[in-house]
Coordinates of C-alpha atoms in Angstrom, one line a residue:
Chain A
M1 CA 49.7 25.5 -37.2
T2 CA 46.4 25.9 -35.4
S3 CA 44.5 29.0 -34.4
F4 CA 43.9 27.4 -31.0
T5 CA 46.2 28.7 -28.4
R6 CA 46.9 26.8 -25.2
T7 CA 46.2 29.2 -22.4
R8 CA 46.8 28.5 -18.8
H9 CA 43.0 28.2 -18.4
T10 CA 42.5 25.5 -21.0
A11 CA 45.6 23.7 -19.9
R12 CA 44.1 23.5 -16.4
A13 CA 40.7 22.3 -17.7
Q14 CA 42.4 19.6 -19.7
R15 CA 44.5 18.5 -16.7
R16 CA 41.4 18.3 -14.6
D17 CA 39.5 16.4 -17.3
K18 CA 42.3 13.8 -17.4
L19 CA 42.4 13.6 -13.6
A20 CA 38.6 13.1 -13.4
T21 CA 38.7 10.4 -16.1
Y22 CA 41.3 8.5 -14.0
G23 CA 39.2 9.2 -10.9
F24 CA 36.1 7.7 -12.5
Y25 CA 37.9 4.6 -13.7
T26 CA 39.5 4.1 -10.3
L27 CA 36.1 4.4 -8.7
G28 CA 34.6 1.9 -11.1
G29 CA 37.5 -0.5 -10.7
L30 CA 37.2 -0.4 -6.9
I31 CA 33.5 -1.1 -7.0
L32 CA 33.9 -4.0 -9.3
L33 CA 36.7 -5.3 -7.1
L34 CA 34.5 -5.0 -4.1
I35 CA 31.6 -6.8 -5.8
F36 CA 33.9 -9.7 -6.9
W37 CA 35.5 -9.9 -3.6
L38 CA 32.1 -10.1 -2.0
L39 CA 31.0 -13.0 -4.3
I40 CA 34.3 -14.8 -3.9
S41 CA 34.3 -14.5 -0.1
I42 CA 30.8 -15.8 0.1
M43 CA 31.7 -18.7 -2.2
S44 CA 35.1 -19.5 -0.7
K45 CA 33.8 -19.8 2.8
G46 CA 30.8 -22.0 1.9
L47 CA 31.6 -23.9 -1.2
P48 CA 34.6 -26.1 -0.2
S49 CA 32.7 -27.8 2.6
L50 CA 29.5 -28.1 0.7
S51 CA 28.2 -31.6 0.1
L52 CA 25.1 -33.3 -1.2
D53 CA 24.7 -34.6 2.3
F54 CA 24.4 -31.1 3.7
L55 CA 21.8 -30.2 1.1
I56 CA 19.4 -33.0 2.0
K57 CA 20.0 -33.7 5.7
Q58 CA 17.8 -32.6 8.6
P59 CA 19.0 -29.6 10.6
E60 CA 20.3 -30.5 14.1
E61 CA 19.5 -28.7 17.3
M62 CA 22.3 -30.0 19.4
D63 CA 24.7 -32.1 17.4
V64 CA 27.3 -31.1 14.9
G65 CA 26.7 -32.0 11.2
G66 CA 23.1 -30.8 10.6
G67 CA 21.9 -30.1 7.1
I68 CA 19.5 -27.8 5.4
G69 CA 17.2 -30.3 3.6
P70 CA 13.7 -29.3 4.8
V71 CA 14.5 -25.6 4.7
L72 CA 15.8 -25.7 1.2
F73 CA 12.7 -27.6 0.2
N74 CA 10.5 -25.0 1.9
S75 CA 12.3 -22.2 0.1
F76 CA 11.4 -23.7 -3.2
Y77 CA 7.9 -24.7 -2.1
I78 CA 7.0 -21.2 -0.8
L79 CA 8.6 -19.6 -3.9
F80 CA 6.4 -21.9 -6.1
I81 CA 3.2 -21.1 -4.2
S82 CA 3.9 -17.4 -4.3
L83 CA 4.6 -17.4 -8.0
I84 CA 1.5 -19.5 -8.7
I85 CA -0.6 -16.8 -7.0
S86 CA 1.2 -13.7 -8.1
V87 CA 2.2 -14.4 -11.8
P88 CA -1.4 -14.6 -13.2
I89 CA -2.5 -11.5 -11.3
G90 CA 0.8 -9.6 -11.9
L91 CA 0.7 -10.3 -15.6
G92 CA -2.9 -9.4 -15.9
A93 CA -2.4 -6.1 -14.1
G94 CA 0.7 -5.3 -16.2
I95 CA -1.2 -6.1 -19.4
Y96 CA -4.1 -3.9 -18.3
M97 CA -1.8 -1.0 -17.6
A98 CA -0.1 -1.3 -21.0
E99 CA -2.9 -2.2 -23.3
Y100 CA -6.3 -1.3 -21.9
A101 CA -5.8 1.6 -19.5
P102 CA -7.3 4.8 -21.0
D103 CA -5.4 8.1 -20.4
N104 CA -7.5 9.5 -17.6
K105 CA -7.7 10.2 -13.9
F106 CA -8.7 6.7 -13.0
T107 CA -5.6 5.3 -14.7
G108 CA -3.5 7.9 -12.9
G109 CA -5.0 6.6 -9.6
L110 CA -4.2 3.0 -10.5
R111 CA -0.6 3.9 -11.4
I112 CA -0.2 5.7 -8.0
C113 CA -1.6 2.5 -6.4
V114 CA 1.0 0.3 -8.1
E115 CA 3.9 2.6 -7.3
A116 CA 2.7 3.0 -3.7
L117 CA 2.4 -0.8 -3.3
S118 CA 5.9 -1.3 -4.7
S119 CA 7.3 1.1 -2.2
V120 CA 5.8 -0.7 0.8
P121 CA 8.6 -2.2 2.9
S122 CA 8.7 -6.0 2.9
I123 CA 8.4 -6.1 6.7
V124 CA 5.0 -4.4 6.4
F125 CA 3.8 -7.3 4.2
G126 CA 5.1 -9.6 6.9
M127 CA 3.0 -7.8 9.4
L128 CA 0.0 -8.0 7.1
G129 CA 0.4 -11.7 6.7
L130 CA 0.8 -12.1 10.4
A131 CA -2.4 -10.1 11.0
I132 CA -4.4 -12.0 8.4
F133 CA -3.2 -15.6 8.9
A134 CA -2.1 -15.8 12.5
E135 CA -4.7 -13.5 14.0
Y136 CA -7.7 -13.3 11.7
F137 CA -7.8 -17.0 10.5
G138 CA -5.9 -18.2 13.5
I139 CA -3.8 -20.9 11.7
G140 CA -0.5 -19.7 13.0
L141 CA 2.7 -19.5 11.1
T142 CA 2.4 -21.7 8.0
I143 CA 3.8 -22.3 4.5
L144 CA 0.5 -21.0 3.1
G145 CA 0.8 -17.7 5.0
G146 CA 4.4 -17.3 3.9
G147 CA 3.5 -18.1 0.2
V148 CA 0.6 -15.7 0.1
S149 CA 2.4 -12.9 1.8
L150 CA 5.4 -13.3 -0.5
A151 CA 3.0 -13.2 -3.5
L152 CA 1.6 -9.9 -2.3
L153 CA 5.2 -8.6 -2.2
N154 CA 5.9 -9.8 -5.7
L155 CA 2.7 -8.4 -7.3
P156 CA 3.7 -4.7 -8.0
M157 CA 7.1 -5.7 -9.4
L158 CA 5.6 -8.3 -11.7
A159 CA 3.0 -5.8 -12.9
R160 CA 5.7 -3.3 -13.6
V161 CA 8.0 -5.6 -15.6
T162 CA 5.1 -6.9 -17.6
E163 CA 3.9 -3.4 -18.4
E164 CA 7.3 -2.4 -19.6
A165 CA 7.7 -5.6 -21.6
V166 CA 4.3 -5.2 -23.3
R167 CA 4.8 -1.5 -24.0
A168 CA 8.1 -2.3 -25.7
V169 CA 6.3 -4.3 -28.4
P170 CA 6.2 -2.2 -31.6
G171 CA 2.8 -0.9 -32.4
D172 CA 2.8 -1.8 -36.1
I173 CA 2.7 -5.6 -35.5
R174 CA -0.4 -5.0 -33.3
E175 CA -2.0 -3.0 -36.1
A176 CA -1.3 -5.8 -38.5
G177 CA -3.2 -8.1 -36.2
Y178 CA -6.2 -5.7 -36.0
A179 CA -6.2 -5.4 -39.8
L180 CA -6.8 -9.1 -40.0
G181 CA -9.9 -8.6 -37.9
M182 CA -8.6 -10.1 -34.7
T183 CA -10.1 -9.1 -31.4
K184 CA -8.0 -7.2 -28.9
Y185 CA -7.5 -10.2 -26.6
H186 CA -6.6 -12.4 -29.6
V187 CA -3.9 -9.9 -30.6
I188 CA -2.5 -9.8 -27.1
R189 CA -2.4 -13.6 -26.8
T190 CA -1.1 -14.5 -30.2
V191 CA 1.0 -11.4 -31.2
V192 CA 2.0 -9.2 -28.3
L193 CA 2.7 -11.8 -25.6
P194 CA 4.9 -14.0 -27.7
V195 CA 7.0 -11.0 -28.6
A196 CA 7.2 -9.7 -25.1
L197 CA 7.7 -13.2 -23.6
R198 CA 11.5 -13.0 -23.3
S199 CA 11.4 -9.7 -21.2
I200 CA 8.5 -11.1 -19.1
V201 CA 10.4 -14.3 -18.3
T202 CA 13.5 -12.2 -17.4
G203 CA 11.3 -10.1 -15.1
I204 CA 9.7 -13.2 -13.5
C205 CA 13.2 -14.6 -12.8
L206 CA 14.2 -11.3 -11.2
V207 CA 11.2 -11.4 -9.0
A208 CA 11.7 -15.1 -8.2
G209 CA 15.3 -14.5 -7.2
R210 CA 14.3 -11.7 -4.9
A211 CA 11.5 -13.8 -3.4
F212 CA 13.8 -16.8 -2.9
G213 CA 16.1 -14.7 -0.7
E214 CA 13.4 -12.7 1.0
S215 CA 13.5 -13.2 4.8
A216 CA 11.6 -10.4 6.6
V217 CA 8.3 -11.6 5.3
I218 CA 8.9 -15.2 5.9
I219 CA 10.1 -14.8 9.5
L220 CA 6.8 -13.2 10.4
T221 CA 4.5 -15.4 8.4
A222 CA 6.1 -18.9 8.1
G223 CA 8.1 -18.9 11.3
L224 CA 11.5 -20.1 12.5
S225 CA 10.9 -23.8 12.5
T226 CA 10.1 -26.7 10.2
S227 CA 7.8 -29.7 10.6
G228 CA 10.9 -31.9 10.7
E229 CA 10.0 -33.9 7.6
M230 CA 11.8 -33.7 4.4
W231 CA 9.0 -33.7 1.7
D232 CA 6.2 -32.0 3.6
F233 CA 3.7 -30.7 1.2
N234 CA 1.2 -29.8 3.9
L235 CA 0.3 -26.1 3.4
F236 CA -0.3 -25.7 7.1
S237 CA 3.0 -26.8 8.5
P238 CA 5.5 -24.2 9.7
G239 CA 7.8 -23.3 6.8
E240 CA 11.2 -21.9 7.7
T241 CA 13.1 -21.1 4.5
L242 CA 16.8 -21.1 3.8
A243 CA 17.2 -17.3 4.2
V244 CA 15.4 -17.5 7.5
H245 CA 17.5 -20.5 8.5
L246 CA 20.6 -18.4 7.9
W247 CA 19.3 -15.8 10.3
Y248 CA 18.2 -18.4 12.9
V249 CA 21.5 -20.2 12.8
Q250 CA 23.7 -17.2 13.3
S251 CA 21.5 -15.5 15.9
E252 CA 19.9 -18.3 18.0
A253 CA 21.3 -21.7 17.3
I254 CA 23.5 -23.3 19.9
V255 CA 25.1 -26.0 17.7
E256 CA 28.9 -25.9 17.6
D257 CA 29.2 -25.7 13.8
A258 CA 26.6 -22.9 13.5
R259 CA 29.2 -20.7 11.8
Q260 CA 30.0 -23.3 9.1
I261 CA 26.3 -24.0 8.5
A262 CA 25.6 -20.3 8.1
D263 CA 28.6 -20.0 5.7
R264 CA 27.3 -22.9 3.6
S265 CA 23.7 -21.6 3.7
A266 CA 24.8 -18.2 2.5
A267 CA 26.7 -19.8 -0.4
V268 CA 23.8 -22.0 -1.4
L269 CA 21.4 -19.0 -1.2
V270 CA 23.6 -16.9 -3.5
I271 CA 24.2 -19.8 -5.9
V272 CA 20.5 -20.5 -6.3
V273 CA 19.6 -16.8 -6.7
L274 CA 22.4 -16.4 -9.3
L275 CA 21.3 -19.6 -11.1
I276 CA 17.6 -18.4 -11.2
N277 CA 18.8 -15.1 -12.7
L278 CA 21.6 -16.2 -14.9
A279 CA 20.0 -19.3 -16.4
F280 CA 17.5 -17.1 -18.2
R281 CA 19.5 -14.0 -18.6
F282 CA 22.7 -15.4 -20.1
P283 CA 21.2 -15.9 -23.6
L284 CA 19.8 -12.4 -23.4
W285 CA 23.1 -11.0 -22.5
L286 CA 24.9 -12.9 -25.2
N287 CA 22.4 -11.7 -27.7
N288 CA 22.8 -8.1 -26.6
R289 CA 26.6 -8.4 -26.9
R290 CA 26.3 -9.8 -30.4
Q291 CA 24.2 -6.9 -31.5
G292 CA 26.8 -4.6 -30.0
R293 CA 24.4 -2.8 -27.6
Chain B
M1 CA -29.8 -35.3 -64.1
G2 CA -30.2 -35.6 -60.3
A3 CA -26.4 -35.6 -59.6
P4 CA -25.6 -31.9 -60.1
V5 CA -28.6 -30.9 -58.0
H6 CA -27.5 -33.2 -55.3
N7 CA -24.0 -31.8 -55.6
L8 CA -25.3 -28.3 -55.3
E9 CA -27.4 -29.2 -52.2
S10 CA -24.5 -30.8 -50.4
R11 CA -22.3 -27.9 -51.3
L12 CA -24.9 -25.5 -49.8
K13 CA -25.1 -27.6 -46.8
Q14 CA -21.3 -27.6 -46.4
S15 CA -21.0 -23.9 -46.7
S16 CA -23.8 -23.3 -44.2
V17 CA -21.9 -25.6 -41.8
K18 CA -18.8 -23.5 -42.5
V19 CA -20.7 -20.3 -41.9
S20 CA -22.1 -21.5 -38.6
A21 CA -18.7 -22.8 -37.5
N22 CA -17.2 -19.4 -38.4
A23 CA -19.9 -17.6 -36.5
K24 CA -19.3 -19.9 -33.5
R25 CA -15.6 -19.1 -33.6
H26 CA -16.3 -15.5 -33.9
G27 CA -18.6 -15.7 -30.9
R28 CA -15.9 -17.5 -29.0
H29 CA -13.4 -14.8 -29.8
L30 CA -15.8 -12.1 -28.8
L31 CA -16.5 -13.9 -25.6
S32 CA -12.9 -14.5 -24.6
N33 CA -12.2 -10.9 -25.6
S34 CA -14.7 -9.5 -23.1
I35 CA -13.9 -12.1 -20.4
F36 CA -10.2 -11.3 -20.5
R37 CA -10.8 -7.6 -20.6
Y38 CA -12.5 -8.0 -17.3
Y39 CA -9.9 -10.3 -16.0
F40 CA -7.1 -7.8 -16.7
L41 CA -9.2 -5.1 -15.0
F42 CA -9.8 -7.4 -12.1
S43 CA -6.0 -8.0 -11.7
I44 CA -5.1 -4.4 -11.5
L45 CA -8.0 -3.8 -9.1
A46 CA -6.7 -6.7 -7.0
L47 CA -3.4 -4.8 -6.7
C48 CA -5.3 -1.8 -5.4
F49 CA -7.2 -4.0 -3.0
V50 CA -3.9 -5.3 -1.6
L51 CA -2.7 -1.8 -1.1
G52 CA -6.0 -0.9 0.6
M53 CA -5.7 -4.0 2.8
V54 CA -2.1 -3.0 3.8
I55 CA -3.2 0.5 4.8
L56 CA -6.4 -0.8 6.5
F57 CA -4.9 -3.6 8.6
I58 CA -1.8 -1.7 9.7
G59 CA -3.6 1.6 10.1
K60 CA -6.5 0.1 12.1
T61 CA -4.2 -1.6 14.6
A62 CA -2.0 1.4 14.7
M63 CA -4.8 3.7 15.6
L64 CA -5.7 1.6 18.6
M65 CA -2.5 2.8 20.2
F66 CA -3.8 6.3 20.7
G67 CA -6.2 5.1 23.4
Q68 CA -3.3 4.2 25.5
V69 CA -0.3 6.3 24.5
S70 CA -0.5 10.0 23.7
L71 CA 0.7 11.3 20.3
A72 CA 3.3 13.5 21.9
D73 CA 4.7 10.6 24.0
F74 CA 5.1 8.4 20.9
F75 CA 6.7 10.9 18.7
F76 CA 8.8 13.0 21.1
S77 CA 9.8 10.7 24.0
F78 CA 13.1 8.8 23.7
N79 CA 12.1 6.3 26.4
W80 CA 11.2 2.9 24.8
S81 CA 10.7 0.4 27.6
P82 CA 7.5 -1.5 26.8
E83 CA 7.7 -3.6 30.0
E84 CA 7.1 -0.4 31.9
D85 CA 4.5 1.0 29.5
A86 CA 6.8 3.6 28.1
F87 CA 6.4 3.8 24.3
G88 CA 8.5 6.6 23.0
A89 CA 9.6 6.0 19.5
A90 CA 11.5 9.2 18.9
A91 CA 14.9 7.3 19.0
F92 CA 13.8 4.9 16.3
I93 CA 12.5 7.7 14.1
V94 CA 15.6 9.8 14.4
N95 CA 17.8 6.8 13.9
T96 CA 15.9 5.8 10.8
L97 CA 16.3 9.3 9.4
S98 CA 20.0 9.6 10.3
L99 CA 20.8 6.1 9.0
T100 CA 19.1 6.9 5.7
A101 CA 20.9 10.3 5.5
L102 CA 24.3 8.7 6.2
T103 CA 23.6 5.9 3.6
M104 CA 22.8 8.5 1.0
V105 CA 26.0 10.5 1.9
I106 CA 28.0 7.4 1.2
A107 CA 26.0 5.9 -1.7
V108 CA 25.0 8.9 -3.8
P109 CA 28.5 10.1 -4.9
V110 CA 29.7 6.6 -5.5
S111 CA 26.5 5.5 -7.4
V112 CA 26.3 8.7 -9.6
G113 CA 30.0 8.4 -10.3
M114 CA 29.5 4.9 -11.4
A115 CA 26.6 6.0 -13.6
V116 CA 28.7 8.7 -15.2
L117 CA 31.4 6.2 -15.9
I118 CA 29.0 3.7 -17.5
A119 CA 27.0 6.2 -19.5
E120 CA 29.6 8.7 -20.6
I121 CA 33.2 7.5 -20.2
A122 CA 33.5 3.7 -20.4
P123 CA 33.9 2.0 -23.8
N124 CA 31.2 -0.3 -25.0
W125 CA 32.7 -3.6 -23.9
L126 CA 33.1 -2.2 -20.4
K127 CA 29.5 -1.0 -20.3
T128 CA 28.1 -4.4 -21.3
F129 CA 30.3 -5.9 -18.6
I130 CA 29.5 -3.6 -15.7
R131 CA 25.7 -3.4 -16.2
P132 CA 25.1 -7.2 -15.6
V133 CA 27.5 -7.2 -12.7
L134 CA 25.5 -4.5 -11.0
D135 CA 22.4 -6.6 -11.6
L136 CA 24.2 -9.4 -9.8
L137 CA 24.4 -7.1 -6.7
V138 CA 20.6 -6.6 -6.8
G139 CA 20.1 -10.4 -6.8
I140 CA 22.0 -11.1 -3.6
P141 CA 19.5 -11.6 -0.8
S142 CA 19.5 -8.9 1.9
I143 CA 20.1 -11.5 4.6
V144 CA 23.4 -12.4 2.9
Y145 CA 24.4 -8.8 3.0
G146 CA 23.6 -8.7 6.7
Y147 CA 25.6 -11.9 7.3
L148 CA 28.6 -10.5 5.4
G149 CA 28.3 -7.3 7.4
L150 CA 28.2 -9.3 10.6
T151 CA 31.1 -11.6 9.8
V152 CA 33.4 -9.4 7.7
L153 CA 32.5 -5.7 8.2
L154 CA 32.0 -5.7 11.9
P155 CA 35.4 -7.2 12.8
F156 CA 37.0 -4.8 10.4
L157 CA 35.3 -1.8 11.9
R158 CA 36.2 -3.1 15.4
D159 CA 39.9 -3.2 14.5
V160 CA 39.9 0.2 12.8
S161 CA 37.9 2.1 15.4
G162 CA 38.7 0.1 18.5
Q163 CA 35.2 0.8 19.7
G164 CA 33.0 -1.9 21.3
L165 CA 31.7 -4.4 18.9
G166 CA 31.8 -2.1 15.8
D167 CA 28.0 -2.3 15.4
G168 CA 25.9 0.8 14.9
I169 CA 24.6 3.1 12.2
L170 CA 28.0 3.4 10.4
A171 CA 28.1 -0.4 9.8
A172 CA 24.4 -0.4 8.8
A173 CA 25.0 2.6 6.5
L174 CA 27.9 0.9 4.8
V175 CA 25.9 -2.3 4.2
L176 CA 22.9 -0.3 2.9
S177 CA 25.1 1.8 0.6
L178 CA 26.2 -1.3 -1.2
M179 CA 22.6 -2.5 -1.4
V180 CA 21.2 0.7 -2.9
L181 CA 24.2 1.3 -5.2
P182 CA 22.8 -0.7 -8.1
T183 CA 19.4 0.9 -7.8
I184 CA 20.6 4.5 -7.8
C185 CA 23.3 3.7 -10.4
R186 CA 21.1 2.0 -13.0
I187 CA 18.4 4.6 -12.9
S188 CA 20.8 7.5 -13.0
D189 CA 22.5 5.7 -15.9
D190 CA 19.2 5.7 -17.8
A191 CA 18.6 9.4 -17.0
I192 CA 22.1 10.3 -18.3
V193 CA 21.7 8.3 -21.4
A194 CA 18.4 10.0 -22.1
V195 CA 20.1 13.4 -22.2
P196 CA 19.8 14.5 -25.9
R197 CA 23.1 14.2 -27.8
K198 CA 22.8 17.8 -29.2
Y199 CA 23.4 19.2 -25.7
R200 CA 26.7 17.5 -25.5
D201 CA 27.6 18.4 -29.1
A202 CA 26.9 22.0 -28.5
A203 CA 29.1 22.0 -25.4
Y204 CA 31.9 20.2 -27.1
A205 CA 31.7 22.7 -30.0
L206 CA 32.3 25.5 -27.5
G207 CA 35.6 23.8 -26.6
S208 CA 34.5 22.1 -23.4
T209 CA 36.5 19.2 -22.0
R210 CA 34.6 16.0 -21.2
L211 CA 34.6 16.8 -17.5
Q212 CA 33.1 20.2 -18.2
V213 CA 30.4 18.7 -20.4
I214 CA 29.6 16.1 -17.7
M215 CA 29.5 18.6 -14.8
R216 CA 27.9 21.6 -16.4
V217 CA 25.6 20.1 -19.1
V218 CA 24.9 16.4 -18.7
L219 CA 24.4 16.2 -14.9
P220 CA 22.2 19.3 -14.7
A221 CA 20.1 18.0 -17.6
A222 CA 19.7 14.6 -16.0
G223 CA 19.2 16.2 -12.6
R224 CA 15.6 15.3 -12.0
G225 CA 16.1 11.7 -13.1
I226 CA 19.1 11.4 -10.8
I227 CA 17.1 12.8 -7.9
S228 CA 14.3 10.3 -8.6
A229 CA 17.0 7.5 -8.5
V230 CA 18.3 8.8 -5.2
I231 CA 14.8 8.9 -3.7
L232 CA 14.1 5.4 -4.9
G233 CA 17.3 4.3 -3.2
M234 CA 16.0 6.0 -0.1
T235 CA 12.8 4.0 -0.1
R236 CA 14.9 0.9 -0.2
A237 CA 17.1 2.1 2.6
V238 CA 14.2 3.1 4.8
G239 CA 12.4 -0.2 4.4
E240 CA 15.3 -2.6 4.5
T241 CA 15.1 -4.9 7.5
M242 CA 17.2 -8.0 7.7
A243 CA 20.5 -6.5 6.6
V244 CA 20.2 -3.7 9.1
V245 CA 19.0 -5.9 12.0
M246 CA 22.2 -8.0 11.8
V247 CA 24.7 -5.1 12.1
I248 CA 23.0 -2.3 14.0
G249 CA 23.2 -3.7 17.5
N250 CA 19.4 -3.7 18.3
T251 CA 19.4 -1.5 21.4
A252 CA 16.6 0.9 21.9
Q253 CA 18.6 4.1 22.2
L254 CA 19.5 7.2 20.1
A255 CA 22.6 6.7 17.9
K256 CA 24.7 9.5 19.3
T257 CA 27.9 8.3 17.7
L258 CA 28.5 6.2 14.6
F259 CA 29.3 3.2 16.8
T260 CA 26.4 3.3 19.3
P261 CA 24.4 0.1 19.2
S262 CA 21.0 1.3 18.3
S263 CA 17.8 0.3 16.5
V264 CA 15.7 1.7 13.6
L265 CA 12.0 1.3 12.9
T266 CA 12.3 -1.8 10.8
S267 CA 14.8 -3.6 13.0
N268 CA 12.8 -2.9 16.1
I269 CA 9.6 -4.3 14.6
V270 CA 11.1 -7.5 13.4
M271 CA 12.9 -8.1 16.7
Q272 CA 9.9 -7.6 18.9
I273 CA 6.7 -8.4 17.0
S274 CA 6.9 -12.2 17.3
N275 CA 7.0 -11.9 21.1
V276 CA 4.1 -9.7 21.8
E277 CA 0.4 -10.3 22.4
F278 CA -1.8 -9.2 19.5
D279 CA -4.1 -7.2 21.8
S280 CA -1.4 -5.2 23.6
T281 CA -0.3 -1.6 23.6
W282 CA 3.1 -2.9 22.6
N283 CA 1.8 -4.5 19.5
Y284 CA -0.2 -1.4 18.6
A285 CA 2.9 0.7 19.0
L286 CA 4.8 -1.6 16.7
H287 CA 2.0 -1.2 14.1
M288 CA 2.2 2.5 14.5
M289 CA 5.9 2.3 13.6
A290 CA 5.0 0.2 10.5
F291 CA 2.4 2.8 9.6
L292 CA 5.0 5.5 9.9
L293 CA 7.2 3.5 7.5
L294 CA 4.3 3.3 5.1
V295 CA 3.8 7.1 5.3
I296 CA 7.5 7.8 4.7
S297 CA 7.6 5.5 1.7
F298 CA 4.4 7.0 0.2
V299 CA 5.7 10.6 0.7
L300 CA 8.9 9.6 -1.1
I301 CA 7.0 8.0 -4.0
L302 CA 4.9 11.1 -4.2
I303 CA 8.0 13.3 -4.6
I304 CA 9.2 11.0 -7.4
R305 CA 5.9 11.4 -9.2
I306 CA 5.9 15.2 -8.9
L307 CA 9.5 15.3 -10.2
G308 CA 8.5 13.0 -13.1
R309 CA 5.6 15.1 -14.1
K310 CA 7.7 18.3 -14.1
R311 CA 10.3 16.5 -16.2
R312 CA 7.7 15.5 -18.7
D313 CA 6.4 19.1 -18.8
A314 CA 9.9 20.4 -19.3
A315 CA 10.6 18.0 -22.2

């Protein structure tokens, strides 16, 4: 016997609660289904016809059977250049914000700068790159311009993930380092960074994945064409990337198999991005699961 | 007799060598300490420099427009025909705002619902499954979203509505909703998880059902965090280019219906900027539109900051 009586009011509340719970689960289920359907439809259209040949062949302007060799290479090359430039500066900025920045107006200003920079739409970085490289230096649309502009886009995100990773390092192990008479930089290099490394690497992968698929910046700074050679390391040749090629093929190309090329390019794009993300995240995810978090 | 003395001497010599080596190492550490201190400061200043460069380069070119086009024409005229020297950007501005609003109407209930599901309702195994899956969504390049919108969503909308090609702001809003969903969802999720447990316990102790706890205690308490998440989603939606360009139709007119082929600020810039002369009014007008995008993003970021400060004060 309980003292709790079931009134009409509570019964209605309980009914609603149950209904809402089902509602939330249905919503979640539908979204998950949508996500998996998306992934599967990208893969199922592109993967079956994917071959090594397609990955390394030259694109064709007129004939059926073109590949994506140079654009795939350009994608990695530009990504590499952008990371070379942005990782040292992004890490440095993140470390400064987490370790050095005093709590004053100046730091507040810096923080506003980082947030404002991270909100700048990617197309604006494209226009900046266009203005600097094509107009100011007059070198036209190049791999170098694409790489540098992409690096600018990466910077704020890198700074933020680094700051968060460094902040998450417990204070007591830092103090232990200071107690041994280490300098601040020595503590950062030998104690803080090794502990934060895993989150920083995850962050860099996230940024790299985003940069690999970025197209608005590259269209404006590296152009819609390639130099026509496979292993072209020249920084000053035009550098169409895979994401841009997907855009070009579906909007302007006149080859008969444009649709298939676009399907396959989309699949390759998604696979590479997922690989960049998963390869480094999977161990992290497993570890989290094991710890029951 | 000489041996011990010799021994002592060599020992002295050794220790003085050690001392000087230690001093050297100490000096090296102090040096690298100060060098890297400046390097880290330089890095963050480089970021500010980049921001300054963005504002300067875009703003400088944008301001050149006012020599040729009046402010009122740019902001209030709906006539964008650059070939005839008519640079009215009102249609793009209104389209950008309505596209963002429509995106939020679709995305916010779904994303916040997902966040509630993850944070409050789902069992642990489901949480650890959904969160990485949402991260997958973030990783998919925007051009692929656009391509899917073009090849899958547009035919579908065409069949359902029977109107034209199916492109327009509804298609763009649907694609954008999916793109901002993980952003809004994950940040709202964090905000909901951060609500102190005692609030929930107190509400349960009063006999509330879980729905009542969520609607009347948890969501209001996490309100500011959720609004920040929504605004962050808005900055993504306003600035997104390639996904929108592929499904919106790219015609310079006001989106009067959901299926009117139209154009927003970002899509118009990317479609036209490669074809114009650098020293032309057309180019200046495009830069003005980019500057407008910058201003919108900065205002949104400012709102998030103010909300964040209030939240810290309240806590």
